[in-house]
Amino acid sequence: MIVRKEHKVLVQGITGKQGTFWSKAMQDYGTSVVAGVNPKKAGTEHLGVPVYACAVDAARDNRIDVSVMFIPPMAAKAAAIDACEAGVKLLVCLTEHIPAQDVMEMHAAAAANGVRIVGPNTAGLVTPGECFVGIMPAFNANVFRPGEVGVISRSGSLGTLVSLNLTQSGFGQSAFYGVGGDPMIGTTSRDALEILDADAGTKAVVLCGEIGGSAEESAAEYAAGMSKPVVAFIAGRASPPGKKMGHAGAIVSGSSGGYAAKRAALEAAGVAVADVPSQIPVLLKESLDSKAA
Amino acid sequence: MNFEEYRAKPLLEKSGIAVPDSVLVQNADAARAAAEKIGKCVVKAQVPTGKRGKAGGIKLAATPEEAKVHAQAILGMDIDGYRVEKLLIEAQVPIARELYAAVLNDAGSRNPMILFSMMGGMDVEEVAETDPEAMRKIPVGITRGFDLAMARQALEGCGLAEMEGAVAEVLVRLYQAYRDYDAELLEINPLVLTDDKRVIALDCKLTIDDSAAPRQAELAEQAAPELMTALEAKAQAAGLKYIALGGSVGVLANGAGLTMTSMDAITHYGGKPANFLEIGGEAYTKAKIALSILLENQEIRSLLVNFCGAFARTDVMTEGLVSAWKELAPDIPIFFTIHGTGEEEAVKIVREQLGLEPFDLMDDAVKAAVAAAAEAA
């Protein structure tokens, strides 16, 4: 789903330094934050919303559509399971460095409760002009502007750069979908492509991938059947193989997960691939023009 | 985190999987003494890589004197970049059959997966590739777990005959060890059936999830040292990831995706990146130590600073970087491009304190940094 201003948002870890900073930024932008969680501050108020001991308690008093977690890695599993049991539709997990076996348990809880997880290690979701959930600079008008291009990115910083490039070239965005840099994410690039394909407000999609894993190859399979134009950029062409580049997902071993295979898969699916992010708007314009012609 | 065999095997034993008797030694005389105690033995180099056997780091010894000779030859050997300083002197066992068993994180199913093969040994990778049927893949649901009934079912038709139950038990214990120690990979190759009907782990490869280190603190201290350069080690001590890339254009960016993109752009515009170094995520306040690490690289001729702040606030990163820049006063040009969270304040800091104008387009900053590096070369 694409986040909308009507969606009611719970912030787990709302009282912490980052939770406070970003919750305030979300509220100022138009996100409907209705409650927060901190077991030690249950019953108090923070940023004008009630604080609960857990998500299940918050959901008893409020309608919650989306929960976003500002939770440290070792506590993330319990918080995610709590959110799943609270019946949220969408759980945005920003936390990086959650132990992999905990991540597996989180996904199992999500599947059992019919919850979509975005992340872990995502920078979140932005619907320009409406709301955002996460840690993206939605409020920076140089970066995000309402429009018709959907943006998918494994990396928050690269997603910011690409959105900026689009805005600088006159393309606004219908939605930014940060899928996350971890190897085991709940919503893959392919899933996000499907979501944006189904969105009436999205006319074209930009996919920002990275070396490592097979997310781009899998997204390419879906893109092959899309009528909306898709333009991609894959980070890591100049990275040496076999090295972990910070994101747990961006590791290349042997030929699998490498740049060449990803680019070939995308191009075979009719996706235009940019060498540098600044080419994305150019390729996008070409794709849209050739479709209109 | 990787673990050498002599660290991993006691963990298997603790989980109820049999391993041969062994003694860890660090010189040839101790190897001889250990062999006298143990009898017929295997002399095994202790380095965290899977290429020991083929590199000549594992030798059979029938007598203590032979163990000493092998130890002399293996100690000091370079295997896959690791210098051999420790040997495991391990009792030989009467091998009837070599099997393979492992548990690992399967990203595709977002669940654990158990691998089992009747064709264990040094060439198991080739076996798995040439004959996929020979490697059984057993998916496990993380919340359901893996019990004896499941293990027996998974092993059905393998041809283990009366040993099926004992091997099934090993698989269950292996899975439990994988869970207990937050392993990413726990592998026994070979897992042997002996002539006298025992199941023994002759080797063990263990990789523990780095993210689990806080709750595996005791084990984390025993992890094998990683191969890295002095600068990479210094960066790691500061909680940063640094990789030397051999070029002349230094890169400082936030987030792995943006850092890789900066490297790609430098290459695209004809330059060569000097390094990978990112200060995103929780590291965004570490601009100063990051800069000092970058500048220790003598090949660096210009510096590209590419900040696109989402969570990482560009004003905080820029403030740290600019104050370090003034303090260290390096003799190379610096080129900024800054956008996102904290952008206005960050741009102001660069203008006021360094008298420089950040580039609006990343491409322009990259081109300028590449040109400056070429000029200085």
XYZ file of C-alpha atoms in Angstrom:
670
model
C 0.000 0.000 0.000
C 0.943 3.634 -0.467
C 0.781 5.720 2.711
C -1.916 8.398 2.730
C -2.719 11.230 5.084
C -5.866 9.377 6.160
C -3.772 6.514 7.512
C -3.430 6.470 11.291
C 0.170 6.017 12.356
C 1.624 4.578 15.555
C 5.237 5.376 16.472
C 6.988 2.683 18.520
C 9.811 4.376 20.399
C 8.226 7.821 20.069
C 9.905 9.359 23.117
C 13.526 8.725 22.137
C 15.718 11.372 20.532
C 15.275 10.143 16.955
C 11.684 9.074 17.567
C 10.859 12.565 18.759
C 12.724 14.371 15.957
C 11.143 12.332 13.170
C 7.672 12.062 14.706
C 7.581 15.857 14.907
C 8.775 16.081 11.285
C 6.086 13.587 10.220
C 3.365 15.519 12.063
C 4.505 18.826 10.579
C 4.408 17.331 7.093
C 0.873 15.986 7.430
C 1.225 12.435 8.717
C -1.571 11.486 11.076
C 0.392 10.276 14.101
C -2.234 9.093 16.591
C -0.228 7.344 19.312
C 3.170 6.258 20.517
C 4.731 3.406 22.464
C 7.207 3.408 25.332
C 6.611 0.850 28.098
C 8.199 3.143 30.712
C 6.048 6.155 29.799
C 2.658 4.533 29.338
C -0.185 6.863 30.288
C 1.694 10.059 29.479
C 1.457 12.274 26.418
C 4.242 13.080 23.961
C 4.039 15.443 20.968
C 0.316 15.762 21.682
C -0.490 12.055 21.378
C -1.006 9.358 24.041
C 1.844 6.993 24.879
C 1.058 3.292 25.495
C 2.988 0.384 26.984
C 2.704 -1.628 23.769
C 1.176 -1.540 20.301
C -1.587 -3.945 21.330
C -2.696 -1.460 24.006
C -2.517 1.437 21.547
C -4.674 -0.468 19.060
C -7.313 -1.077 21.711
C -7.985 2.681 21.988
C -7.137 3.793 18.440
C -7.482 2.756 14.855
C -3.910 2.021 13.718
C -3.133 1.445 10.050
C 0.614 1.827 10.065
C 3.286 1.426 12.718
C 6.821 2.750 12.408
C 9.576 1.470 14.699
C 12.302 3.648 16.209
C 13.619 0.672 18.144
C 17.195 -0.526 18.728
C 18.238 -3.797 17.054
C 18.078 -6.120 20.049
C 14.535 -5.006 20.948
C 13.218 -4.917 17.382
C 11.875 -8.469 17.237
C 9.624 -8.046 20.259
C 8.387 -4.656 19.036
C 7.629 -6.013 15.562
C 5.725 -9.001 16.923
C 3.786 -6.629 19.197
C 2.827 -4.500 16.173
C 1.789 -7.582 14.200
C -0.390 -8.767 17.075
C -1.895 -5.289 17.323
C -3.270 -5.796 13.810
C -1.541 -2.987 11.926
C -1.720 -3.311 8.134
C 1.750 -2.009 7.468
C 4.863 -2.078 9.648
C 7.781 0.153 8.699
C 10.964 -1.186 10.274
C 13.803 1.346 10.103
C 16.208 -0.553 12.367
C 19.523 -1.705 10.925
C 21.619 -4.583 12.338
C 18.753 -6.703 13.684
C 20.055 -10.277 14.132
C 19.025 -12.302 11.069
C 17.213 -14.992 13.042
C 15.139 -12.270 14.729
C 14.279 -10.884 11.300
C 13.055 -14.333 10.277
C 10.798 -14.457 13.325
C 9.472 -10.979 12.511
C 8.549 -12.079 8.999
C 6.906 -15.209 10.353
C 4.793 -13.105 12.750
C 3.857 -10.751 9.902
C 2.781 -13.648 7.703
C 0.732 -15.176 10.524
C -1.082 -11.880 11.137
C -1.468 -10.666 7.550
C 0.870 -7.699 8.051
C 3.090 -6.176 5.361
C 6.563 -5.328 6.639
C 8.626 -2.687 4.878
C 12.288 -3.163 5.798
C 14.191 -3.812 7.994
C 16.815 -1.170 7.370
C 14.481 0.996 5.303
C 14.399 4.791 5.294
C 10.635 4.598 4.956
C 7.857 5.750 2.683
C 7.011 9.192 1.301
C 3.881 10.321 -0.473
C 4.946 13.864 -1.495
C 2.495 16.563 -0.565
C 0.569 14.185 1.748
C 2.570 12.423 4.395
C 5.661 10.338 5.116
C 6.546 7.504 7.480
C 10.189 7.038 8.368
C 13.386 9.023 8.130
C 13.305 10.598 4.678
C 13.663 14.353 4.016
C 10.095 14.598 2.672
C 9.914 18.179 3.917
C 12.793 19.313 1.686
C 11.095 20.802 -1.402
C 14.321 20.517 -3.434
C 14.152 16.746 -2.982
C 10.462 15.783 -3.008
C 7.605 17.322 -4.924
C 4.170 15.853 -5.737
C 4.028 14.282 -9.168
C 3.565 11.065 -11.078
C 6.837 9.126 -10.811
C 7.131 6.297 -8.300
C 10.602 5.774 -6.824
C 11.837 2.496 -5.310
C 15.165 2.347 -3.494
C 17.067 -0.079 -1.312
C 19.074 2.840 0.059
C 17.684 5.979 1.692
C 20.569 8.223 0.722
C 20.529 7.104 -2.914
C 16.742 7.425 -2.979
C 17.162 10.989 -1.763
C 19.661 11.765 -4.522
C 17.472 10.242 -7.238
C 14.339 12.026 -6.031
C 16.368 15.239 -6.033
C 17.513 14.582 -9.621
C 13.893 14.017 -10.652
C 12.665 17.163 -8.924
C 15.498 19.224 -10.441
C 14.348 18.018 -13.878
C 10.707 18.837 -13.279
C 9.483 15.354 -12.345
C 7.543 15.135 -9.107
C 6.938 11.839 -7.323
C 3.725 9.926 -6.672
C 5.409 7.851 -3.963
C 8.834 6.955 -2.635
C 9.172 3.334 -1.545
C 12.252 2.591 0.533
C 12.432 -1.196 0.565
C 15.535 -1.445 2.760
C 19.125 -2.592 2.514
C 18.888 -5.859 4.455
C 19.099 -9.262 2.751
C 15.743 -10.393 4.186
C 13.198 -7.640 3.639
C 9.420 -7.901 3.873
C 8.582 -5.905 0.761
C 10.951 -6.513 -2.130
C 11.673 -4.231 -5.080
C 9.422 -6.505 -7.108
C 6.595 -6.136 -4.561
C 7.036 -2.352 -4.616
C 6.956 -2.368 -8.414
C 3.657 -4.242 -8.256
C 2.253 -1.726 -5.769
C 3.242 1.259 -7.929
C 2.019 -0.477 -11.082
C -1.412 -0.743 -9.474
C -1.415 2.905 -8.345
C -3.476 5.156 -10.614
C -1.423 8.209 -9.644
C 1.851 6.635 -10.832
C 2.701 7.000 -14.531
C 6.282 5.709 -14.467
C 8.654 4.056 -12.005
C 12.320 4.583 -11.155
C 14.036 1.587 -9.566
C 17.251 2.209 -7.619
C 18.999 -1.075 -7.048
C 22.308 -2.183 -5.670
C 24.751 -4.983 -6.294
C 24.218 -8.096 -4.170
C 21.262 -10.459 -3.907
C 18.794 -10.999 -6.717
C 16.159 -8.315 -6.068
C 16.779 -6.534 -9.384
C 16.595 -9.731 -11.405
C 13.310 -10.578 -9.743
C 11.983 -7.028 -10.284
C 12.977 -7.276 -13.948
C 10.704 -10.314 -14.360
C 7.759 -8.233 -13.227
C 8.795 -5.125 -15.169
C 8.766 -7.129 -18.400
C 4.990 -7.305 -18.190
C 4.371 -3.667 -17.208
C 2.967 -1.056 -19.543
C 4.248 1.836 -17.400
C 7.831 2.800 -18.256
C 10.515 1.726 -15.770
C 13.970 3.326 -15.534
C 16.657 1.869 -13.290
C 19.973 2.710 -11.728
C 22.098 0.076 -9.999
C 24.718 1.253 -7.520
C 27.972 -0.656 -7.198
C 29.334 -0.955 -10.729
C 32.744 0.270 -9.492
C 32.752 -1.834 -6.310
C 35.237 -4.674 -5.983
C 33.672 -8.150 -5.763
C 33.667 -10.095 -2.507
C 33.564 -7.059 -0.219
C 30.697 -6.110 2.018
C 29.811 -2.492 1.253
C 28.048 -1.565 4.444
C 24.587 -2.786 3.531
C 24.329 -6.420 4.439
C 22.613 -6.871 1.096
C 25.362 -5.380 -1.039
C 27.851 -8.179 -1.151
C 28.952 -9.718 -4.409
C 30.431 -13.167 -4.482
C 31.429 -14.758 -7.739
C 29.140 -13.816 -10.609
C 25.856 -13.855 -8.689
C 24.573 -10.492 -7.521
C 26.974 -8.657 -9.805
C 26.310 -5.489 -11.766
C 26.447 -6.956 -15.265
C 23.843 -9.658 -14.626
C 21.431 -7.195 -13.025
C 21.778 -4.685 -15.840
C 21.326 -7.372 -18.477
C 18.183 -8.708 -16.771
C 16.649 -5.246 -16.554
C 17.510 -4.301 -20.124
C 16.123 -7.589 -21.409
C 12.870 -6.654 -19.656
C 12.745 -3.340 -21.528
C 13.962 -1.255 -18.594
C 16.266 1.659 -19.475
C 19.326 1.597 -17.172
C 21.160 4.825 -16.267
C 24.960 4.935 -15.809
C 24.688 7.771 -13.294
C 21.605 9.025 -11.441
C 21.509 12.312 -13.420
C 20.677 10.297 -16.567
C 17.498 8.956 -14.948
C 15.304 11.986 -15.798
C 16.633 11.991 -19.375
C 15.833 8.301 -19.863
C 12.483 8.784 -18.172
C 11.539 11.587 -20.566
C 12.562 9.464 -23.547
C 10.512 6.509 -22.288
C 7.431 8.653 -21.662
C 7.763 10.450 -25.013
C 8.183 7.240 -26.982
C 5.139 5.819 -25.230
C 3.077 8.912 -26.019
C 4.170 8.835 -29.676
C 32.307 -13.388 12.505
C 34.167 -16.518 11.467
C 35.499 -19.142 13.849
C 38.377 -21.527 13.502
C 37.765 -25.229 13.852
C 39.252 -25.407 17.350
C 36.770 -22.768 18.529
C 33.753 -24.196 16.712
C 34.123 -27.869 17.625
C 33.717 -27.460 21.394
C 30.421 -25.713 20.630
C 29.258 -28.747 18.655
C 30.306 -30.982 21.510
C 28.355 -28.838 23.946
C 25.333 -29.310 21.697
C 25.702 -33.078 21.870
C 27.509 -33.786 18.609
C 30.547 -36.059 18.905
C 33.958 -34.774 17.787
C 37.360 -36.548 17.903
C 39.765 -36.013 20.823
C 42.155 -33.182 20.083
C 44.834 -30.884 21.469
C 45.623 -27.358 20.281
C 49.361 -26.657 19.872
C 51.531 -23.812 18.669
C 54.873 -25.519 17.991
C 56.218 -28.762 16.571
C 57.421 -30.225 19.893
C 54.006 -29.735 21.409
C 52.542 -31.419 18.319
C 54.759 -34.412 18.953
C 53.798 -34.562 22.615
C 50.131 -34.360 21.751
C 50.480 -37.156 19.200
C 52.130 -39.346 21.810
C 49.051 -38.962 23.953
C 46.481 -39.265 21.163
C 48.024 -41.928 18.923
C 47.443 -41.905 15.165
C 46.425 -38.348 14.414
C 45.663 -35.609 11.940
C 47.696 -32.378 11.997
C 45.360 -29.533 11.050
C 46.174 -25.879 10.331
C 43.849 -23.537 12.241
C 42.918 -20.718 9.872
C 39.406 -19.426 9.098
C 39.226 -20.521 5.473
C 37.843 -23.553 3.691
C 40.898 -24.229 1.574
C 43.103 -25.883 4.178
C 43.065 -29.405 2.818
C 43.868 -28.473 -0.757
C 46.593 -26.085 0.417
C 48.379 -28.901 2.247
C 47.394 -27.663 5.702
C 45.932 -31.000 6.817
C 48.139 -34.105 7.085
C 47.767 -37.584 8.546
C 50.460 -38.754 10.976
C 50.937 -42.372 12.047
C 53.657 -41.619 14.620
C 54.565 -38.755 16.967
C 57.704 -38.085 14.903
C 55.614 -37.799 11.752
C 53.254 -35.373 13.534
C 56.251 -33.237 14.453
C 57.522 -33.191 10.862
C 54.111 -32.201 9.507
C 53.738 -29.559 12.189
C 57.074 -28.039 11.203
C 55.964 -27.887 7.583
C 52.494 -26.467 8.239
C 53.315 -23.871 10.914
C 54.070 -20.571 9.215
C 52.385 -21.650 5.993
C 50.304 -19.017 4.205
C 46.824 -20.315 3.437
C 44.499 -17.972 1.594
C 46.261 -14.972 3.157
C 46.276 -16.359 6.695
C 49.528 -17.344 8.413
C 49.257 -20.639 10.269
C 50.162 -20.174 13.933
C 48.029 -22.861 15.569
C 47.535 -26.541 14.885
C 44.898 -28.941 16.039
C 46.300 -32.423 16.723
C 43.271 -34.640 16.373
C 42.713 -38.375 16.757
C 42.129 -40.302 13.542
C 38.799 -42.111 13.300
C 37.948 -45.192 11.195
C 35.899 -43.614 8.403
C 33.225 -45.721 6.731
C 31.475 -42.879 4.899
C 31.778 -39.075 4.623
C 28.544 -37.087 4.796
C 27.791 -33.361 4.680
C 25.426 -31.368 6.910
C 24.819 -27.631 7.314
C 22.277 -25.085 8.533
C 22.196 -21.607 7.055
C 20.077 -18.489 6.636
C 18.101 -18.726 3.421
C 17.341 -15.204 2.217
C 14.892 -16.459 -0.406
C 12.510 -18.114 2.057
C 13.429 -15.760 4.927
C 13.896 -18.892 7.017
C 16.610 -21.360 7.991
C 17.585 -24.121 5.605
C 19.294 -27.427 6.353
C 21.528 -29.006 3.734
C 22.435 -32.679 3.755
C 24.413 -34.880 1.422
C 25.672 -38.449 1.407
C 28.651 -37.200 -0.605
C 30.619 -35.166 1.937
C 34.300 -34.333 1.745
C 36.575 -31.908 -0.015
C 34.629 -31.762 -3.280
C 31.153 -31.194 -1.887
C 30.737 -27.897 -3.790
C 31.309 -29.688 -7.069
C 28.962 -32.482 -6.051
C 26.224 -29.944 -5.309
C 26.764 -28.247 -8.660
C 27.060 -31.256 -10.922
C 24.451 -33.371 -9.163
C 21.841 -31.202 -7.407
C 19.983 -34.374 -6.407
C 22.932 -35.294 -4.196
C 22.355 -32.242 -1.970
C 19.084 -32.338 -0.031
C 17.659 -28.919 0.843
C 15.408 -29.059 3.867
C 13.421 -25.865 4.501
C 12.661 -25.084 8.161
C 10.001 -22.705 9.457
C 11.736 -20.610 12.124
C 8.763 -20.553 14.481
C 8.015 -24.250 14.006
C 11.590 -25.426 14.507
C 13.074 -28.800 13.583
C 12.457 -32.005 15.501
C 13.485 -35.630 15.242
C 10.408 -36.687 13.267
C 11.097 -33.981 10.693
C 14.754 -34.951 10.518
C 13.913 -38.627 9.965
C 11.467 -37.715 7.246
C 14.042 -35.487 5.565
C 16.594 -38.303 5.534
C 14.213 -40.938 4.173
C 15.577 -42.796 1.180
C 19.123 -41.456 1.570
C 20.481 -44.922 2.126
C 21.615 -44.415 5.710
C 19.937 -47.667 6.773
C 20.368 -48.359 10.509
C 22.366 -45.103 10.922
C 19.394 -42.920 9.917
C 18.243 -42.309 13.469
C 21.689 -41.278 14.702
C 22.228 -38.891 11.787
C 18.727 -37.444 12.281
C 19.650 -36.708 15.867
C 22.804 -34.922 14.743
C 20.742 -32.748 12.377
C 18.374 -31.785 15.197
C 21.299 -30.884 17.462
C 23.013 -29.000 14.655
C 19.869 -26.936 14.091
C 19.648 -26.208 17.815
C 23.285 -25.082 17.868
C 22.583 -22.812 14.877
C 19.761 -21.208 16.852
C 21.652 -21.040 20.153
C 24.711 -19.346 18.674
C 22.975 -17.076 16.119
C 24.848 -18.759 13.302
C 24.570 -17.583 9.718
C 26.224 -20.782 8.659
C 27.031 -23.889 10.665
C 28.544 -26.629 8.570
C 29.995 -30.066 9.251
C 32.066 -31.406 6.390
C 32.733 -34.200 6.646
C 30.290 -35.659 9.085
C 31.539 -39.228 9.216
C 30.029 -42.588 9.866
C 32.681 -44.754 11.481
C 33.321 -48.456 11.073
C 32.052 -48.936 14.624
C 28.721 -47.163 13.868
C 29.382 -43.773 15.388
C 28.551 -40.356 13.858
C 31.401 -37.882 14.321
C 31.995 -34.311 13.148
C 35.478 -34.215 11.642
C 35.398 -30.532 10.790
C 33.224 -27.515 11.561
C 32.784 -24.192 9.859
C 30.955 -21.559 11.843
C 29.954 -18.025 10.906
C 28.019 -16.071 13.496
C 25.799 -13.132 12.531
C 27.709 -9.891 13.262
C 24.439 -8.240 14.297
C 24.023 -10.832 17.055
C 27.406 -9.993 18.634
C 25.830 -8.030 21.528
C 24.015 -11.151 22.781
C 26.850 -13.545 21.844
C 29.475 -11.436 23.565
C 31.473 -14.344 24.964
C 31.721 -15.985 21.548
C 32.395 -12.721 19.745
C 35.645 -12.431 21.686
C 36.786 -15.758 20.217
C 36.110 -14.824 16.594
C 38.974 -15.249 14.153
C 40.669 -11.988 13.238
C 39.616 -10.628 9.846
C 42.149 -9.999 7.124
C 42.356 -6.238 6.729
C 44.778 -3.418 6.147
C 45.898 -1.132 8.980
C 43.517 1.595 7.805
C 40.610 -0.817 7.488
C 41.318 -1.987 11.027
C 41.507 1.579 12.301
C 38.169 2.375 10.654
C 36.596 -0.739 12.118
C 37.772 0.227 15.588
C 35.950 3.533 15.069
C 32.822 1.716 13.919
C 33.315 2.683 10.260
C 33.664 0.618 7.116
C 36.684 1.587 4.994
C 37.908 -0.182 1.881
C 40.955 1.009 -0.048
C 40.306 1.026 -3.801
C 43.638 2.194 -5.183
C 42.513 5.367 -6.985
C 43.162 9.056 -6.299
C 39.708 10.585 -5.739
C 38.708 10.250 -2.116
C 35.052 9.591 -1.318
C 33.162 10.584 1.786
C 29.422 9.997 1.617
C 26.590 8.861 3.846
C 24.942 5.529 3.313
C 26.267 2.525 1.416
C 24.049 3.147 -1.618
C 25.139 6.751 -2.057
C 28.791 5.908 -1.400
C 28.777 3.203 -4.069
C 26.994 5.624 -6.405
C 29.705 8.239 -5.795
C 32.354 5.639 -6.691
C 30.393 4.743 -9.831
C 30.125 8.414 -10.861
C 33.862 8.999 -10.340
C 34.574 6.005 -12.573
C 31.963 7.142 -15.116
C 33.625 10.552 -15.430
C 37.087 9.070 -15.956
C 38.516 9.078 -12.431
C 39.419 6.328 -9.978
C 37.940 6.198 -6.481
C 40.496 6.026 -3.678
C 38.217 4.376 -1.155
C 34.846 3.274 0.079
C 34.007 5.013 3.342
C 30.529 5.739 4.530
C 29.314 7.573 7.574
C 25.583 7.048 7.280
C 23.192 5.463 9.741
C 24.325 5.770 13.314
C 27.828 6.786 12.159
C 26.826 10.199 10.881
C 28.488 11.980 13.771
C 31.852 10.390 12.939
C 32.903 12.755 10.150
C 36.090 13.763 11.921
C 37.605 10.330 12.460
C 36.458 9.403 8.947
C 38.374 12.307 7.453
C 41.551 11.486 9.339
C 41.400 7.905 8.048
C 40.885 9.102 4.467
C 43.847 11.432 4.654
C 46.214 8.717 5.823
C 45.935 7.263 2.332
C 48.927 8.772 0.520
C 47.381 8.250 -2.939
C 44.514 10.648 -2.403
C 44.640 13.825 -4.589
C 41.172 15.302 -4.190
C 38.145 14.681 -2.016
C 34.509 14.371 -3.021
C 32.000 14.933 -0.217
C 28.556 13.705 -1.207
C 25.903 14.067 1.484
C 22.257 13.254 0.862
C 20.728 13.385 4.278
C 17.743 11.279 5.132
C 18.250 10.014 8.697
C 21.827 11.286 8.636
C 21.668 15.034 9.154
C 23.876 16.843 6.674
C 24.384 19.780 9.045
C 25.821 17.482 11.740
C 28.047 15.637 9.246
C 29.218 18.877 7.624
C 29.948 20.575 10.909
C 32.106 17.667 12.053
C 33.854 17.437 8.723
C 34.555 21.157 8.325
C 36.011 21.513 11.806
C 38.226 18.468 11.173
C 39.227 19.861 7.793
C 40.355 23.116 9.372
C 42.216 21.294 12.109
C 44.015 18.848 9.813
C 44.473 21.421 7.020
C 45.148 18.850 4.291
C 46.874 19.900 1.098
C 44.217 18.619 -1.315
C 41.123 20.270 -2.808
C 37.670 19.331 -1.497
C 34.400 19.360 -3.447
C 30.979 19.304 -1.819
C 27.514 18.370 -2.924
C 24.924 18.441 -0.141
C 21.187 17.799 -0.146
C 18.436 16.543 2.118
C 17.957 16.791 5.866
C 19.783 19.825 7.291
C 20.818 21.015 3.821
C 20.470 24.784 4.318
C 22.529 24.858 7.488
C 25.151 22.514 5.995
C 25.587 24.655 2.872
C 25.917 27.723 5.062
C 28.686 26.077 7.113
C 30.691 25.248 3.979
C 30.264 28.753 2.570
C 31.075 30.622 5.758
C 33.835 28.462 7.179
C 35.641 27.256 4.063
C 34.625 29.931 1.555
C 33.533 27.178 -0.840
C 30.331 26.780 -2.817
C 28.784 23.298 -2.769
C 27.762 22.000 -6.196
C 24.051 21.653 -6.824
C 24.538 18.635 -9.092
C 26.483 15.621 -7.901
C 27.857 15.164 -11.405
C 29.457 18.623 -11.363
C 31.121 17.970 -8.003
C 32.399 14.607 -9.266
C 33.751 16.108 -12.494
C 35.561 18.829 -10.528
C 37.078 16.280 -8.112
C 38.184 14.029 -10.985
C 39.741 16.990 -12.845
C 41.570 18.170 -9.724
C 42.964 14.685 -9.087
C 44.129 14.411 -12.714
C 45.817 17.776 -12.469
C 47.656 16.859 -9.269
C 48.862 13.549 -10.715
